[in-house]
Amino acid sequence: MFTRNWKHLCRRYSQAVTFRTSEIYPAQHNENQIGFFYTIKPDLCKQLFNHGGLPKSFMKQTKTFTETAIMVRQPALDVMDCIRASDMNKPVIRYVLYGEKGSGKSLTLAHLLHYALEEGYLILHVPWVSEWLRRTPRHKEMTNSQTKEGFVDLPLDAAEWLLHFKTQNQALLKNCEFKISKDYEWSKREKTEAGSPIAALVEHGINRVKYACDVIDALLLEIKILSNSKQCKTFVAIDGFNSFYYPMTRLNTPTKKKIKPEEVTLTNSFLELTKNDWNNGVVVLTIDQLAVPDENQESFLPRYLLYKKGFEHLDPFVPIEVGRYTDKEFLSCANYYRDRLWLRGPSDLETELKFTSASNPYNFMLQCAPL
Amino acid sequence: MSILIKRSKSGCFNSACNVKLWRLNSTSADSALKKGEEEEEFRVLDILKKRDKMQRRVVKRTDVQPDRIDRMATNQNWGNVWPGPKTFHPSSVPLPIRQGYVPKGQAPPGKKANAELMKIPNFLHLTPPVIKSQCEALKQFCTEWPNLLNSEESIDKHYPLEIISSDYCHASPSIRNPLARVVILRVKLADLKLDKHSTDKFKRLVGDRYDPKTDLVTITADRCPTKVQNLDYVNYLLTACYHESWNFEDWEKEKTEDDMEYYDWDNNASKRSLIDWYLRIKNESKIMNDEEYKAFDISQIENGAQYKAAVSIYMNEGENPQTVQEYSIAVRKLFGLPQKKLF
């Protein structure tokens, strides 16, 4: 590894040739390390991203490169700075990551998730909202909600999310004793007492899929109460948030009636979560053009993608732009690909690729694939 | 065969006729020989009349006068040659014009007997010197251009209304062009006396025809067949819109926040969220109704005014990276977060 890096140093790259940093704790990343890749340990990676969180194309790349390496970039550092500077006693501050297609929003979110894990936050991560509302395999498991009139449940998705929550937070759930504050009665025979740990609630939701959505509601309420009482600090990360505000989903009731996002219980749960009526937490959202169908993808700016309702719900929020690679980052990425023997060819290839991919991270990755 | 000699013929041929009487029995193969001897001795019967025809073709027409072109002086007054609109007359126009389909390897057809040149309208009656003399003749009926209307601004000030129409000349048997009926009226909205409500109503009535960048209202009319009718229609439209925009209908009172053409921060949810957030910080959260929200004074909230300005610009001006950036700066100040560092 070291000799290979040294070989690269000997080449005639005038810019910074090192592209790796050995700093694996995101909390200690600072601007000296912008443009450098750091690797996440495989078991951490599994813990955080087993049920989603990294884009599919990136997962393929990690398999090829046999490591998960994320570049340290300015937006992530910006959010980390703001989190450190913010007062936890004030209501939660919401950060909205926006940017063009393929500019690195989901990966920035992944970086921040790692940071949250290391800092001991309780993580509430929704990997991709459109998965629930728009991706409909042949038969989507949907039921009418029992507790709320006229709403639709997505029990399997809810159960999957609870499992994801459990894996991400297994350390915290084991160590700390987070107790729920009130009774929850699911049916005549099933009841979760006040004072039992949250883990029990989660288990119940995973086992009894029928009540999974209501469990999520209860869970989020409890977590808010816990955060308010300073027992834990919470990190909420939602990817593709604007999908909640798009007028239509791809779901249909058995009577072929189209469902709007606000008629789905999961939507309401997470919208409640992102309100700023609780404190001691951080909310990071990404809004993506890919979360909505092609006709509505004209712009990537927040107001357009969130529609009026979404904007009013989130206002005031801190918009953070995730842009394309800078020159330094681009070269660093190219060096990384060369190191992984993904990109071969003369060194002039970099200038050409920079032009053709317009320094867009996703495009660059795609274009290196056949090379 | 014998032929009676008609003594009524001219006497000089009498003896010749006598000679010919005998010759008629001979064959036509000898006619070539006989031509030379014809005038001396016998008449020859000319069935096909070949010789007469040949003679007729050779005769020239001598009664054509020379072209007028050849009799023109170079310093003549052209206005006298072509006083009014006239079909093209090739021998009166001293120009070597060629017009028409160009066959391969040849020049285009000349002007003599050229139907194409004759079909199209020509303006040989309106050459510049002729126009000049006509203008001179008209000048005695004209007054001078006003001295003070010497700049664009003064013309706009005194004559704010513009009517634009085009005249066409068709190069076909009919010189009428259907596009000539189009009339465009242009006026600056600032020149019309409108107050806040009526400008908004006028803009909504007029719709796309208003250009916010140049503040011009452009009304085009082409639905009537003649220009005069379209002109009347355009004037009618302008007066109707103007008077309607001053009227206040009963149903206009039902205007909601969604219909507003600009974003008034005070009436909107953004103010409510800001106030809620502020009260929560101070642990004073309470439920307020709309009136109290509107009446709340945001000067207590630090950086609140900047936030209000940023949101108003964001909504009113449309979304672009610049406005988003300003919004982000304002929100960060509000929350007490560090500004974005540029690397």
XYZ file of C-alpha atoms in Angstrom:
714
model
C 0.000 0.000 0.000
C 2.707 2.425 1.020
C 4.949 1.550 -1.923
C 2.067 1.927 -4.296
C 1.306 5.373 -2.913
C 4.956 6.302 -3.248
C 4.896 5.246 -6.884
C 2.087 7.681 -7.415
C 4.098 10.380 -5.707
C 6.823 9.881 -8.241
C 4.530 10.645 -11.109
C 4.370 14.119 -12.456
C 1.150 15.235 -10.751
C 1.713 18.758 -9.653
C -1.268 18.885 -7.334
C -1.656 17.035 -4.066
C -1.075 13.371 -4.738
C -2.137 11.864 -1.503
C -5.777 11.083 -1.575
C -6.159 9.181 1.603
C -6.290 10.255 5.141
C -5.758 7.946 7.981
C -8.252 9.782 10.160
C -11.190 7.481 10.547
C -13.121 9.415 13.096
C -15.295 11.965 11.383
C -15.307 14.144 14.457
C -11.684 14.890 13.866
C -12.012 15.757 10.225
C -11.249 19.333 9.430
C -10.477 21.417 6.386
C -6.969 20.072 6.065
C -8.466 16.854 4.927
C -10.801 18.128 2.269
C -10.573 15.995 -0.822
C -9.136 13.010 0.967
C -10.761 9.641 1.237
C -11.214 7.889 4.507
C -12.362 4.335 4.900
C -15.066 3.070 7.179
C -14.495 -0.178 8.983
C -16.528 -2.988 7.429
C -18.488 -3.896 10.534
C -19.434 -0.277 11.132
C -20.465 -0.093 7.542
C -22.704 -3.083 7.961
C -24.183 -1.711 11.118
C -25.069 1.593 9.574
C -25.972 0.761 6.032
C -27.260 -2.757 5.941
C -30.754 -1.746 5.032
C -29.860 1.065 2.743
C -28.313 4.480 3.068
C -25.696 4.265 0.384
C -26.701 4.589 -3.236
C -26.809 1.346 -5.189
C -24.077 2.300 -7.623
C -21.823 3.158 -4.729
C -22.512 -0.210 -3.120
C -21.379 -1.882 -6.318
C -18.231 0.182 -6.233
C -17.512 -0.763 -2.645
C -17.775 -4.390 -3.596
C -15.332 -3.896 -6.452
C -12.892 -1.915 -4.400
C -13.415 -4.109 -1.315
C -13.562 -1.068 0.884
C -15.977 1.748 1.698
C -14.171 5.012 1.192
C -15.889 8.346 1.466
C -14.342 11.650 0.499
C -14.183 14.387 3.090
C -15.910 17.362 1.524
C -16.881 20.829 2.534
C -20.668 20.388 3.017
C -20.202 17.624 5.575
C -17.618 19.630 7.465
C -19.946 22.629 7.360
C -22.767 20.678 8.975
C -20.431 19.239 11.569
C -19.192 22.723 12.453
C -22.745 23.976 12.776
C -23.726 21.049 14.954
C -20.809 21.729 17.238
C -21.645 25.429 17.377
C -25.357 25.034 17.945
C -27.009 25.175 21.306
C -28.655 21.904 22.157
C -31.196 23.557 24.409
C -32.772 25.344 21.519
C -35.259 23.655 19.229
C -33.743 21.353 16.640
C -32.091 22.966 13.694
C -32.940 21.461 10.350
C -30.328 21.260 7.647
C -31.364 20.667 4.085
C -28.776 19.293 1.686
C -29.564 20.133 -1.899
C -27.685 19.828 -5.134
C -27.763 18.462 -8.629
C -28.234 14.853 -9.456
C -25.184 12.902 -8.535
C -23.359 15.630 -6.659
C -22.913 13.589 -3.503
C -25.813 14.345 -1.179
C -26.474 10.774 -0.055
C -22.801 10.184 0.559
C -22.539 13.404 2.563
C -25.435 12.115 4.620
C -23.591 8.832 5.088
C -20.531 10.707 6.313
C -22.689 12.588 8.810
C -24.306 9.352 9.958
C -20.900 7.960 10.739
C -20.118 11.118 12.658
C -23.361 10.774 14.605
C -22.605 7.184 15.457
C -19.153 8.054 16.728
C -20.526 10.923 18.777
C -23.099 8.727 20.428
C -26.285 10.074 18.919
C -29.407 7.992 18.682
C -29.838 7.599 14.961
C -33.172 7.780 13.158
C -32.295 7.172 9.544
C -34.689 6.829 6.635
C -32.587 5.556 3.738
C -34.777 6.595 0.843
C -38.329 7.884 1.215
C -39.305 7.118 -2.341
C -38.759 3.456 -1.570
C -41.929 3.581 0.488
C -44.032 5.873 -1.596
C -42.983 5.261 -5.138
C -41.320 1.925 -5.538
C -44.196 -0.477 -5.988
C -43.409 -4.067 -6.698
C -46.223 -6.111 -8.026
C -48.047 -6.416 -4.808
C -47.338 -3.809 -2.221
C -48.375 -4.783 1.184
C -50.822 -2.129 2.218
C -53.519 -2.109 4.801
C -55.960 0.409 6.025
C -54.854 1.788 9.295
C -56.695 0.502 12.318
C -56.105 3.360 14.660
C -56.438 6.234 12.232
C -59.441 6.629 10.004
C -58.827 6.872 6.308
C -55.076 6.385 6.516
C -53.023 3.713 4.878
C -50.354 1.632 6.552
C -47.314 0.099 5.018
C -46.631 -2.667 7.517
C -43.747 -4.454 5.856
C -41.868 -1.244 5.178
C -42.446 -0.162 8.755
C -41.141 -3.442 10.119
C -38.090 -3.225 7.901
C -37.397 0.251 9.146
C -37.681 -0.848 12.762
C -35.122 -3.534 12.092
C -32.854 -0.949 10.494
C -33.293 1.279 13.544
C -32.414 -1.598 15.796
C -29.222 -2.485 13.928
C -28.031 1.089 13.749
C -28.545 1.751 17.406
C -27.773 -1.614 18.889
C -24.974 -0.259 21.032
C -27.070 2.524 22.512
C -30.121 0.406 23.031
C -28.115 -2.208 24.880
C -26.209 0.124 27.127
C -28.566 2.894 28.050
C -31.874 2.398 29.594
C -34.374 4.390 27.656
C -37.734 3.954 29.201
C -41.052 4.741 27.640
C -43.310 7.026 29.515
C -46.779 5.670 29.010
C -48.739 2.566 28.287
C -49.406 1.455 24.798
C -52.225 -0.959 24.303
C -52.103 -2.791 21.025
C -54.966 -5.210 21.492
C -56.837 -6.826 24.306
C -53.946 -9.079 25.116
C -50.928 -7.104 24.023
C -49.721 -4.169 25.933
C -46.455 -2.373 26.429
C -46.137 -0.998 29.920
C -44.781 2.361 30.847
C -41.266 2.034 32.087
C -40.246 -0.783 29.801
C -37.239 -0.132 27.619
C -37.555 1.172 24.104
C -35.902 -1.938 22.799
C -38.981 -3.896 23.845
C -41.184 -1.570 21.850
C -39.029 -2.057 18.800
C -39.061 -5.822 19.237
C -42.806 -5.799 19.445
C -43.027 -3.854 16.230
C -40.741 -6.236 14.395
C -42.554 -9.290 15.641
C -46.082 -8.026 15.188
C -45.958 -6.491 11.739
C -49.602 -5.600 11.991
C -48.883 -2.890 14.506
C -45.549 -1.764 13.071
C -46.736 1.674 11.907
C -48.347 2.460 15.227
C -45.203 1.291 16.949
C -43.230 3.773 14.871
C -45.575 6.549 15.924
C -45.160 5.643 19.543
C -41.426 5.254 19.192
C -40.937 8.656 17.655
C -43.050 10.261 20.322
C -41.024 8.583 23.025
C -37.766 9.594 21.466
C -38.909 13.188 21.351
C -39.776 13.055 25.028
C -36.422 11.481 25.821
C -34.566 14.110 23.880
C -36.480 16.896 25.535
C -35.580 15.533 28.898
C -31.961 15.354 27.853
C -31.611 11.616 28.239
C -30.317 11.159 24.757
C -29.347 13.226 21.783
C -30.937 12.318 18.524
C -29.768 12.513 14.963
C -32.481 12.376 12.337
C -31.371 11.730 8.770
C -33.883 11.482 5.937
C -32.878 11.020 2.324
C -35.291 12.203 -0.341
C -37.484 14.237 1.969
C -39.249 16.055 -0.830
C -40.965 12.810 -1.746
C -43.298 13.398 1.199
C -44.557 16.553 -0.427
C -45.033 15.425 -3.953
C -48.782 15.502 -4.680
C -49.092 11.863 -5.702
C -47.638 8.550 -4.726
C -47.604 5.437 -6.820
C -49.738 3.601 -4.362
C -53.306 2.589 -5.048
C -55.913 1.273 -2.709
C -57.561 -2.012 -3.668
C -60.322 0.165 -5.077
C -57.710 1.777 -7.392
C -57.942 5.137 -5.677
C -54.693 7.076 -5.757
C -53.206 7.857 -2.395
C -51.585 11.127 -1.478
C -48.532 11.094 0.726
C -50.333 12.696 3.641
C -52.717 9.753 3.777
C -49.906 7.381 4.622
C -49.240 7.004 8.329
C -45.490 6.799 7.892
C -45.471 10.218 6.257
C -47.169 11.814 9.170
C -44.904 10.155 11.678
C -41.794 11.495 10.069
C -43.245 14.901 9.403
C -44.002 15.164 13.102
C -40.429 14.210 13.766
C -39.017 16.983 11.603
C -40.992 19.707 13.301
C -38.920 21.907 15.499
C -40.949 21.423 18.635
C -38.328 19.360 20.401
C -34.726 20.020 21.281
C -31.442 18.246 21.880
C -31.219 16.886 18.408
C -30.135 17.436 14.835
C -32.238 16.979 11.712
C -30.465 16.568 8.386
C -32.578 16.124 5.270
C -31.690 15.756 1.652
C -33.951 16.775 -1.154
C -33.400 15.115 -4.463
C -34.737 15.491 -7.936
C -34.723 11.734 -8.312
C -37.346 11.408 -5.619
C -40.028 12.760 -7.899
C -41.038 11.711 -11.393
C -39.240 13.095 -14.388
C -41.690 15.836 -15.295
C -41.095 17.713 -12.092
C -37.327 17.643 -12.129
C -36.647 21.071 -13.551
C -34.662 22.503 -10.699
C -32.789 21.206 -7.716
C -33.389 24.212 -5.494
C -35.241 23.732 -2.202
C -38.354 25.802 -2.720
C -39.161 24.105 -6.007
C -38.686 20.565 -4.775
C -40.382 21.032 -1.434
C -43.446 22.851 -2.765
C -45.058 25.505 -0.630
C -46.172 23.121 2.093
C -42.794 21.572 2.583
C -41.077 24.903 2.683
C -43.493 26.233 5.258
C -43.073 23.104 7.337
C -39.306 23.356 7.382
C -38.919 27.100 7.494
C -36.543 28.310 8.963
C -33.958 25.782 7.857
C -30.334 25.979 6.887
C -29.883 25.167 3.212
C -26.552 23.566 2.421
C -25.445 23.156 -1.119
C -23.579 20.058 -2.177
C -21.734 21.027 -5.297
C -19.602 19.343 -7.856
C -16.021 18.404 -7.256
C -13.503 21.188 -7.002
C -10.283 20.729 -8.917
C -8.481 19.369 -5.905
C -11.256 16.935 -5.087
C -11.461 15.842 -8.673
C -7.794 15.023 -8.876
C -7.974 13.236 -5.591
C -10.848 11.103 -6.822
C -8.993 10.345 -10.045
C -5.969 9.296 -8.039
C -8.105 7.038 -5.913
C -9.523 5.363 -8.982
C -6.064 4.875 -10.371
C -4.947 3.404 -7.130
C -7.793 0.953 -7.239
C -6.774 0.275 -10.848
C -10.186 1.424 -11.941
C -8.881 4.145 -14.190
C -6.000 3.415 -16.492
C -4.453 5.440 -19.223
C -2.356 8.534 -19.740
C -2.460 11.340 -17.244
C -4.043 13.705 -19.759
C -7.126 11.614 -19.390
C -7.920 13.568 -16.266
C -8.372 16.883 -18.024
C -10.536 15.259 -20.615
C -12.654 13.488 -18.024
C -13.004 16.643 -15.990
C -14.474 18.310 -19.016
C -16.772 15.508 -20.105
C -18.156 14.753 -16.682
C -18.306 18.452 -15.714
C -16.787 17.429 -12.388
C -20.057 15.832 -11.366
C -19.135 12.965 -9.051
C -21.705 10.517 -10.347
C -20.952 11.212 -13.984
C -17.275 10.846 -13.336
C -17.833 7.473 -11.760
C -19.950 6.339 -14.701
C -17.447 7.490 -17.247
C -14.530 5.808 -15.584
C -16.371 2.521 -15.621
C -15.537 1.448 -19.149
C -12.032 2.860 -19.067
C -55.933 17.930 -124.538
C -56.502 21.328 -125.803
C -56.907 24.521 -123.879
C -58.829 27.460 -125.022
C -56.659 30.503 -125.215
C -58.300 33.315 -123.355
C -57.701 36.494 -125.234
C -58.760 38.483 -122.131
C -55.307 38.049 -120.631
C -52.653 40.710 -121.157
C -51.542 40.934 -124.714
C -47.783 40.568 -124.088
C -48.294 36.989 -123.139
C -50.373 36.137 -126.184
C -47.604 34.809 -128.194
C -46.260 33.013 -125.132
C -49.644 31.441 -124.545
C -49.623 30.152 -128.010
C -46.329 28.594 -127.349
C -47.578 27.036 -124.106
C -50.573 25.485 -125.787
C -48.341 22.956 -127.255
C -46.253 22.370 -124.224
C -49.026 21.212 -121.932
C -48.809 17.757 -123.252
C -45.257 17.363 -121.994
C -44.410 15.670 -118.617
C -43.559 17.554 -115.384
C -40.053 16.052 -115.351
C -39.040 18.610 -117.862
C -40.191 21.507 -115.648
C -36.665 22.303 -114.429
C -35.490 22.799 -117.964
C -38.520 24.774 -118.756
C -38.026 27.312 -115.954
C -35.385 29.143 -117.813
C -37.419 29.127 -120.955
C -40.629 29.965 -119.195
C -40.660 33.675 -119.747
C -39.704 33.223 -123.316
C -42.006 30.496 -124.489
C -44.554 28.631 -122.399
C -46.444 29.001 -119.116
C -45.770 26.371 -116.463
C -48.588 25.118 -114.163
C -47.365 25.520 -110.589
C -49.521 23.107 -108.515
C -47.743 23.309 -105.193
C -47.073 27.057 -105.367
C -43.520 26.545 -103.951
C -41.977 29.519 -105.612
C -44.666 31.934 -104.469
C -44.256 30.901 -100.875
C -40.511 31.297 -101.001
C -40.918 34.727 -102.391
C -43.397 35.721 -99.729
C -41.050 34.817 -96.851
C -38.231 36.900 -98.077
C -40.328 40.121 -98.044
C -39.405 42.305 -94.997
C -41.806 44.303 -92.848
C -40.776 47.832 -93.133
C -43.597 49.463 -91.133
C -42.163 48.991 -87.545
C -41.024 52.207 -85.898
C -37.713 52.284 -83.944
C -38.019 51.698 -80.133
C -38.565 54.652 -77.891
C -35.369 53.649 -76.135
C -33.337 54.602 -79.134
C -34.901 58.025 -79.187
C -34.367 58.791 -75.492
C -31.901 61.372 -74.339
C -29.766 60.564 -71.312
C -30.760 63.744 -69.534
C -34.461 63.317 -70.044
C -37.026 63.608 -67.279
C -38.035 60.021 -66.542
C -41.188 61.188 -64.823
C -42.511 62.231 -68.206
C -41.804 58.841 -69.747
C -43.539 56.878 -66.983
C -45.978 59.214 -65.267
C -48.129 56.627 -63.492
C -48.352 52.929 -62.668
C -48.239 51.005 -65.910
C -47.581 47.467 -67.025
C -44.011 46.907 -68.026
C -43.312 48.049 -71.586
C -39.947 46.719 -72.762
C -39.300 49.182 -75.510
C -39.813 52.135 -73.222
C -37.510 50.982 -70.428
C -33.868 51.531 -71.362
C -32.562 48.860 -68.986
C -31.177 45.449 -69.982
C -33.360 43.481 -67.554
C -33.576 39.738 -67.613
C -36.116 37.724 -65.643
C -37.404 34.198 -65.550
C -36.419 30.574 -65.522
C -32.795 30.130 -66.539
C -32.416 27.202 -68.938
C -29.194 25.280 -68.638
C -26.257 26.890 -70.369
C -28.216 29.962 -71.411
C -28.877 33.401 -70.067
C -32.164 34.268 -68.385
C -34.870 35.385 -70.801
C -34.591 38.980 -72.008
C -37.069 41.751 -71.473
C -38.776 41.725 -74.857
C -42.045 39.751 -74.774
C -41.328 38.600 -71.216
C -44.613 37.709 -69.559
C -43.025 37.477 -66.127
C -41.845 41.057 -66.203
C -45.253 42.148 -67.306
C -47.096 40.246 -64.602
C -45.388 41.761 -61.609
C -46.051 45.272 -60.378
C -43.235 47.723 -61.077
C -42.501 50.999 -59.411
C -40.949 52.763 -62.352
C -43.364 55.589 -61.747
C -41.874 56.245 -58.308
C -38.193 56.823 -58.865
C -36.447 59.033 -56.275
C -36.449 62.229 -58.332
C -40.162 61.790 -59.001
C -40.822 61.195 -55.317
C -38.804 64.254 -54.489
C -40.824 66.404 -56.836
C -44.043 64.989 -55.403
C -42.866 65.760 -51.874
C -41.970 69.261 -52.896
C -45.439 69.660 -54.288
C -46.974 68.339 -51.037
C -44.828 70.495 -48.805
C -46.955 73.527 -49.312
C -49.739 71.736 -47.457
C -47.544 70.626 -44.520
C -46.496 72.239 -41.255
C -43.091 71.953 -39.578
C -42.050 69.183 -37.135
C -42.408 70.625 -33.636
C -39.045 71.819 -32.325
C -39.414 70.496 -28.831
C -40.097 66.918 -29.949
C -36.446 66.433 -30.659
C -35.682 63.394 -28.424
C -37.146 59.966 -27.772
C -38.069 60.873 -24.200
C -40.096 63.908 -25.190
C -41.895 61.940 -27.879
C -42.691 59.220 -25.327
C -43.870 61.798 -22.863
C -46.311 63.530 -25.189
C -47.294 60.568 -27.302
C -47.178 57.498 -25.103
C -49.420 55.361 -27.291
C -47.852 53.559 -30.264
C -49.751 51.930 -33.091
C -47.674 49.633 -35.245
C -48.901 48.307 -38.557
C -47.248 47.084 -41.702
C -47.974 47.570 -45.360
C -47.001 44.929 -47.857
C -46.527 44.688 -51.584
C -47.190 41.287 -53.010
C -45.293 40.130 -56.051
C -48.208 38.317 -57.614
C -51.211 39.299 -59.762
C -52.906 40.718 -56.647
C -50.897 43.129 -54.529
C -53.011 42.551 -51.386
C -51.367 40.742 -48.472
C -53.459 39.307 -45.611
C -50.769 40.300 -43.079
C -51.518 43.961 -43.682
C -54.568 43.786 -41.409
C -52.476 43.249 -38.230
C -52.470 46.176 -35.799
C -50.310 46.312 -32.639
C -50.883 48.771 -29.823
C -48.079 49.430 -27.367
C -48.230 51.527 -24.257
C -46.211 51.780 -21.072
C -48.122 50.784 -17.964
C -46.602 53.722 -16.093
C -48.350 56.113 -18.473
C -51.767 54.860 -17.474
C -53.261 56.328 -14.323
C -53.693 53.259 -12.117
C -53.463 52.729 -8.369
C -52.180 49.631 -6.592
C -55.345 47.571 -6.851
C -56.062 48.562 -10.424
C -52.509 47.892 -11.641
C -52.735 44.402 -10.233
C -56.152 43.858 -11.789
C -55.009 45.293 -15.107
C -52.004 42.993 -15.168
C -54.183 39.996 -14.475
C -56.689 40.986 -17.191
C -53.991 41.574 -19.736
C -52.020 38.465 -18.827
C -49.159 37.526 -21.113
C -49.370 40.749 -23.049
C -47.600 42.591 -20.255
C -43.818 42.478 -20.217
C -42.529 43.235 -16.721
C -38.988 43.946 -17.907
C -39.921 46.795 -20.222
C -43.220 47.722 -18.545
C -44.968 47.614 -21.927
C -48.453 46.371 -22.635
C -48.642 45.054 -26.217
C -52.103 44.346 -27.605
C -52.239 42.718 -31.034
C -55.407 42.512 -33.120
C -55.786 40.499 -36.272
C -59.250 39.069 -36.049
C -60.953 41.579 -38.340
C -60.370 41.607 -42.076
C -59.320 45.229 -42.448
C -56.784 47.368 -40.688
C -59.264 50.038 -39.716
C -61.474 47.542 -37.940
C -58.535 46.075 -36.080
C -57.452 49.498 -35.001
C -60.882 50.188 -33.540
C -60.851 46.847 -31.778
C -57.480 47.475 -30.226
C -58.567 50.843 -28.918
C -61.690 49.293 -27.505
C -59.657 46.628 -25.695
C -57.444 49.184 -24.046
C -60.330 51.325 -22.818
C -62.276 48.301 -21.605
C -59.343 46.907 -19.586
C -58.590 50.302 -18.112
C -62.099 50.967 -16.903
C -62.613 47.421 -15.694
C -59.476 47.543 -13.605
C -60.796 50.557 -11.759
C -64.028 48.722 -10.911
C -64.057 46.852 -7.672
C -66.261 43.792 -7.810
C -67.860 42.179 -4.784
C -66.183 38.853 -5.281
C -62.757 40.478 -5.149
C -63.127 40.677 -1.406
C -62.700 36.899 -1.304
C -59.050 37.103 -2.333
C -56.994 34.663 -0.321
C -53.314 34.443 0.484
C -52.816 31.981 -2.373
C -54.055 34.520 -4.906
C -51.675 37.217 -3.828
C -49.325 38.242 -6.549
C -46.505 39.026 -4.188
C -45.405 37.462 -0.978
C -46.287 39.400 2.110
C -44.212 37.925 4.889
C -46.455 39.179 7.636
C -49.438 37.195 6.469
C -47.602 34.010 5.878
C -46.657 30.832 7.655
C -43.026 31.879 7.722
C -43.720 34.511 10.334
C -45.641 32.011 12.381
C -42.788 29.521 12.355
C -40.346 32.203 13.363
C -42.529 33.357 16.240
C -43.138 29.806 17.417
C -39.455 29.100 17.387
C -38.681 32.264 19.259
C -41.271 31.623 21.938
C -40.101 28.077 22.375
C -36.596 29.304 23.022
C -37.909 31.501 25.736
C -40.033 28.595 26.995
C -43.155 30.617 26.473
C -44.861 28.593 23.801
C -48.510 29.403 23.575
C -51.239 29.075 21.014
C -51.975 32.296 19.215
C -54.515 32.989 16.590
C -53.947 34.778 13.314
C -54.431 38.282 14.620
C -51.810 37.930 17.276
C -49.368 36.470 14.841
C -49.818 39.424 12.540
C -49.453 41.891 15.343
C -46.332 40.359 16.808
C -43.386 42.653 16.570
C -40.381 40.819 15.290
C -37.891 43.460 16.217
C -37.503 41.643 19.525
C -35.981 38.749 17.684
C -32.434 39.467 16.783
C -31.617 39.136 13.113
C -35.339 38.730 12.569
C -35.526 41.637 10.159
C -32.801 40.194 7.993
C -34.559 36.855 7.973
C -37.821 38.505 6.973
C -36.108 40.352 4.131
C -34.372 37.203 2.936
C -37.575 35.140 2.864
C -39.515 37.902 1.114
C -36.876 38.193 -1.583
C -36.686 34.412 -1.883
C -40.398 34.122 -2.540
C -40.939 37.257 -4.573
C -37.948 37.177 -6.786
C -38.019 33.516 -7.545
C -35.502 30.937 -6.640
C -31.954 31.118 -7.821
C -28.672 30.283 -6.160
C -28.272 33.896 -5.116
C -31.500 34.128 -3.135
C -30.915 30.719 -1.554
C -27.499 31.909 -0.482
C -28.925 35.044 1.131
C -31.571 32.978 2.866
C -28.905 30.655 4.217
C -26.880 33.568 5.581
C -29.932 35.038 7.289
C -30.963 31.733 8.866
C -27.486 31.023 10.118
C -27.385 34.419 11.778
C -30.750 33.737 13.328
C -29.648 30.442 14.797
C -26.251 31.740 15.779
C -24.410 29.324 13.534
C -21.115 30.073 11.867
C -21.278 31.189 8.278
C -20.234 28.931 5.472
C -16.489 28.826 5.143
C -15.087 29.115 1.675
C -12.122 26.925 0.992
